[in-house]
C-alpha cells in the first residue's frame, strides 16, 4: 500500500490530467481500496510471467463504463516518472500512430531474435497462437508504459474472438505474453505502431528488465529530453527518487 500510494502521488504530480485505474493482481482483495482510485472489477490473481489478460480486463471495463479517454497507458508498479510533459509529449510523438512501446520487435521467425526468451516461448506455441492471430508475425513491446490510442483499443475489443483468447490464456506457457499480445492485435487490425524515439543504448540504461535503476542513472535520465519515465525502480528507492525528483523540479523553477 505504501509503494502504491507513492506511485499514485508520482503519477499525479507528473501527469495531472491522467486518470488512474488499479488492476489488483494479488490475493488480498482489499488491496488499494483506500487510495481513492477505481479498481478494475475484473481483477484476479496473476502469476509472474503470465500477465497476458490484465490489459484486456481493463480495456473491457473502460468500454463497459463508457469511459472517455484519449490513450490507455500500462504502468508496472516499478515505473517512476521523472519529469513533467509526458502528456504533451505523447500527443506529439503519437501523431499518425495508434500505439507505442519500448524496444519494439517484429518477428517473422524463431531465428529473428533467438536470444529473446519470451519470443522463443511464443514460437514454441505458435501452432496455438497463429490461428488466433492469423498473422505470419508477432509484434513485441516491452511491457512498461505501452501506449494505445482509444480508437485502436475499441478496434481490438470489437474484432477479437475473446472466447478463443480466454482458452489460449488458460493453457499457454508463453512467458510475458502481455508484451506480444496487444501490439500484435493492434497491428493486425491496421494500427500503426511505433517505438519510443530513443537511442537504443541509452534506452537500455534507463528502461531495462532486472537490475534496478540507480540514483545517478535517474539524475542522468532527467537530463535526457526523451526520457520521462524509468524502469525498474524498487522498494524504498522508489519513494526516495520520486521525492528527490520533485524537489529538483521545485528548485529549478525557483
Tab-separated table of C-alpha atoms in Angstrom, residues 8-176:
chain	number	residue	atom	x	y	z
A	8	UNK	CA	-0.067	7.412	-7.324
A	9	UNK	CA	1.492	10.626	-5.980
A	10	UNK	CA	4.226	10.357	-8.605
A	11	UNK	CA	1.727	9.928	-11.456
A	12	UNK	CA	-0.497	12.763	-10.268
A	13	UNK	CA	2.482	15.099	-9.930
A	14	UNK	CA	3.863	14.454	-13.408
A	15	UNK	CA	0.636	13.613	-15.289
A	16	UNK	CA	-2.017	15.766	-13.599
A	17	UNK	CA	-4.653	15.069	-16.259
A	18	UNK	CA	-4.324	11.285	-16.106
A	19	UNK	CA	-6.986	9.025	-14.686
A	20	UNK	CA	-5.626	6.060	-12.753
A	21	UNK	CA	-7.205	2.614	-12.510
A	22	UNK	CA	-5.659	-0.163	-10.436
A	23	UNK	CA	-5.557	-3.767	-11.541
A	24	UNK	CA	-5.240	-5.848	-8.389
A	25	UNK	CA	-3.296	-8.914	-9.447
A	26	UNK	CA	-2.773	-10.190	-5.889
A	27	UNK	CA	-4.756	-12.323	-3.477
A	28	UNK	CA	-5.613	-9.526	-0.999
A	29	UNK	CA	-8.940	-8.306	-2.352
A	30	UNK	CA	-8.824	-5.191	-0.151
A	31	UNK	CA	-5.517	-4.002	-1.585
A	32	UNK	CA	-5.725	-0.418	-2.838
A	33	UNK	CA	-9.258	0.263	-1.646
A	34	UNK	CA	-8.161	3.241	0.450
A	35	UNK	CA	-6.224	5.003	-2.308
A	36	UNK	CA	-9.092	6.930	-3.875
A	37	UNK	CA	-8.795	5.361	-7.322
A	38	UNK	CA	-11.076	2.871	-9.110
A	39	UNK	CA	-10.099	-0.784	-9.086
A	40	UNK	CA	-10.841	-2.821	-12.195
A	41	UNK	CA	-13.664	-5.170	-11.136
A	42	UNK	CA	-12.268	-7.912	-13.379
A	43	UNK	CA	-9.033	-8.021	-11.376
A	44	UNK	CA	-7.885	-11.500	-10.436
A	45	UNK	CA	-4.695	-13.055	-9.040
A	46	UNK	CA	-1.947	-13.261	-11.643
A	47	UNK	CA	1.270	-15.253	-11.795
A	48	UNK	CA	4.735	-13.946	-12.607
A	49	UNK	CA	5.333	-14.218	-16.338
A	50	UNK	CA	1.631	-14.759	-17.053
A	51	UNK	CA	0.102	-11.292	-17.067
A	52	UNK	CA	-1.427	-11.550	-20.525
A	53	UNK	CA	-5.026	-10.914	-19.573
A	54	UNK	CA	-4.866	-7.834	-17.359
A	55	UNK	CA	-4.854	-5.207	-20.101
A	56	UNK	CA	-7.819	-6.838	-21.805
A	57	UNK	CA	-9.712	-6.822	-18.494
A	58	UNK	CA	-9.075	-3.088	-18.173
A	59	UNK	CA	-9.986	-2.422	-21.811
A	60	UNK	CA	-13.266	-4.256	-21.380
A	61	UNK	CA	-14.129	-2.354	-18.203
A	62	UNK	CA	-13.341	1.014	-19.799
A	63	UNK	CA	-15.648	0.189	-22.696
A	64	UNK	CA	-18.469	-1.058	-20.477
A	65	UNK	CA	-18.352	2.107	-18.356
A	66	UNK	CA	-18.206	4.368	-21.443
A	67	UNK	CA	-15.034	5.937	-20.133
A	68	UNK	CA	-13.911	8.901	-22.216
A	69	UNK	CA	-10.136	8.766	-22.689
A	70	UNK	CA	-7.522	9.503	-25.320
A	71	UNK	CA	-4.855	6.907	-24.551
A	72	UNK	CA	-4.619	3.756	-22.462
A	73	UNK	CA	-1.177	3.554	-20.852
A	74	UNK	CA	0.034	0.496	-18.970
A	75	UNK	CA	2.198	1.087	-15.891
A	76	UNK	CA	4.083	-1.531	-13.936
A	77	UNK	CA	4.440	-0.981	-10.201
A	78	UNK	CA	8.142	-0.126	-10.642
A	79	UNK	CA	7.713	2.620	-13.263
A	80	UNK	CA	8.841	6.029	-11.985
A	81	UNK	CA	8.075	9.299	-13.782
A	82	UNK	CA	10.925	11.800	-13.513
A	83	UNK	CA	9.748	14.912	-15.332
A	84	UNK	CA	6.601	16.665	-16.457
A	85	UNK	CA	5.363	16.991	-20.010
A	86	UNK	CA	4.661	13.348	-20.830
A	87	UNK	CA	1.065	14.129	-21.799
A	88	UNK	CA	2.037	16.722	-24.416
A	89	UNK	CA	4.946	14.512	-25.493
A	90	UNK	CA	2.530	11.666	-26.266
A	91	UNK	CA	0.340	13.987	-28.318
A	92	UNK	CA	3.381	14.960	-30.384
A	93	UNK	CA	5.030	11.571	-30.947
A	94	UNK	CA	1.731	9.709	-31.440
A	95	UNK	CA	0.696	11.918	-34.352
A	96	UNK	CA	-0.247	9.440	-37.075
A	97	UNK	CA	0.261	6.415	-34.811
A	98	UNK	CA	-2.059	4.142	-32.864
A	99	UNK	CA	0.312	2.573	-30.333
A	100	UNK	CA	3.819	2.972	-28.965
A	101	UNK	CA	6.140	0.910	-26.824
A	102	UNK	CA	9.752	0.413	-25.804
A	103	UNK	CA	12.201	-1.935	-27.555
A	104	UNK	CA	9.812	-2.854	-30.352
A	105	UNK	CA	10.386	-6.019	-32.359
A	106	UNK	CA	8.569	-7.561	-35.310
A	107	UNK	CA	9.437	-11.258	-35.526
A	108	UNK	CA	8.586	-13.414	-38.512
A	109	UNK	CA	10.553	-16.499	-37.498
A	110	UNK	CA	12.218	-18.029	-34.463
A	111	UNK	CA	15.561	-17.014	-35.987
A	112	UNK	CA	14.844	-13.275	-35.895
A	113	UNK	CA	15.916	-12.925	-32.255
A	114	UNK	CA	16.780	-16.320	-30.739
A	115	UNK	CA	18.057	-14.675	-27.546
A	116	UNK	CA	14.701	-13.095	-26.701
A	117	UNK	CA	13.256	-15.657	-24.296
A	118	UNK	CA	9.547	-14.623	-24.400
A	119	UNK	CA	9.651	-14.763	-28.183
A	120	UNK	CA	11.175	-18.241	-28.140
A	121	UNK	CA	8.391	-19.451	-25.852
A	122	UNK	CA	5.780	-17.957	-28.176
A	123	UNK	CA	7.302	-19.615	-31.237
A	124	UNK	CA	7.165	-22.904	-29.325
A	125	UNK	CA	3.398	-22.395	-29.088
A	126	UNK	CA	2.891	-20.744	-32.458
A	127	UNK	CA	0.730	-23.696	-33.530
A	128	UNK	CA	-1.751	-22.474	-30.878
A	129	UNK	CA	-1.418	-18.732	-31.352
A	130	UNK	CA	-1.141	-18.413	-35.129
A	131	UNK	CA	-4.774	-19.475	-35.764
A	132	UNK	CA	-5.810	-16.808	-33.266
A	133	UNK	CA	-3.618	-14.009	-34.627
A	134	UNK	CA	-3.988	-15.106	-38.261
A	135	UNK	CA	-0.704	-13.351	-38.991
A	136	UNK	CA	2.731	-14.519	-40.110
A	137	UNK	CA	4.448	-12.391	-37.450
A	138	UNK	CA	4.128	-11.055	-33.933
A	139	UNK	CA	4.984	-7.638	-32.558
A	140	UNK	CA	6.643	-7.108	-29.200
A	141	UNK	CA	6.747	-4.118	-26.864
A	142	UNK	CA	8.478	-4.118	-23.504
A	143	UNK	CA	5.597	-4.238	-21.032
A	144	UNK	CA	6.002	-0.959	-19.069
A	145	UNK	CA	4.283	2.145	-20.484
A	146	UNK	CA	2.797	0.669	-23.621
A	147	UNK	CA	0.521	3.364	-25.110
A	148	UNK	CA	-2.665	2.636	-27.085
A	149	UNK	CA	-4.927	5.200	-28.687
A	150	UNK	CA	-8.557	4.713	-27.619
A	151	UNK	CA	-9.654	4.079	-31.212
A	152	UNK	CA	-7.331	1.072	-31.606
A	153	UNK	CA	-8.453	-0.242	-28.200
A	154	UNK	CA	-12.039	-0.242	-29.434
A	155	UNK	CA	-10.983	-1.940	-32.664
A	156	UNK	CA	-9.230	-4.664	-30.659
A	157	UNK	CA	-12.292	-5.128	-28.461
A	158	UNK	CA	-14.682	-5.307	-31.404
A	159	UNK	CA	-12.755	-7.636	-33.699
A	160	UNK	CA	-11.082	-10.116	-31.328
A	161	UNK	CA	-12.503	-13.555	-30.563
A	162	UNK	CA	-12.352	-13.254	-26.793
A	163	UNK	CA	-13.648	-16.775	-26.134
A	164	UNK	CA	-10.738	-18.133	-28.134
A	165	UNK	CA	-8.344	-15.849	-26.297
A	166	UNK	CA	-9.671	-16.948	-22.903
A	167	UNK	CA	-8.992	-20.556	-23.833
A	168	UNK	CA	-5.474	-19.727	-25.006
A	169	UNK	CA	-4.604	-17.760	-21.879
A	170	UNK	CA	-5.763	-20.688	-19.763
A	171	UNK	CA	-3.357	-23.176	-21.331
A	172	UNK	CA	-0.451	-21.077	-22.615
A	173	UNK	CA	3.070	-21.495	-21.300
A	174	UNK	CA	4.327	-18.461	-23.221
A	175	UNK	CA	6.331	-16.171	-20.956
A	176	UNK	CA	5.329	-12.493	-20.810
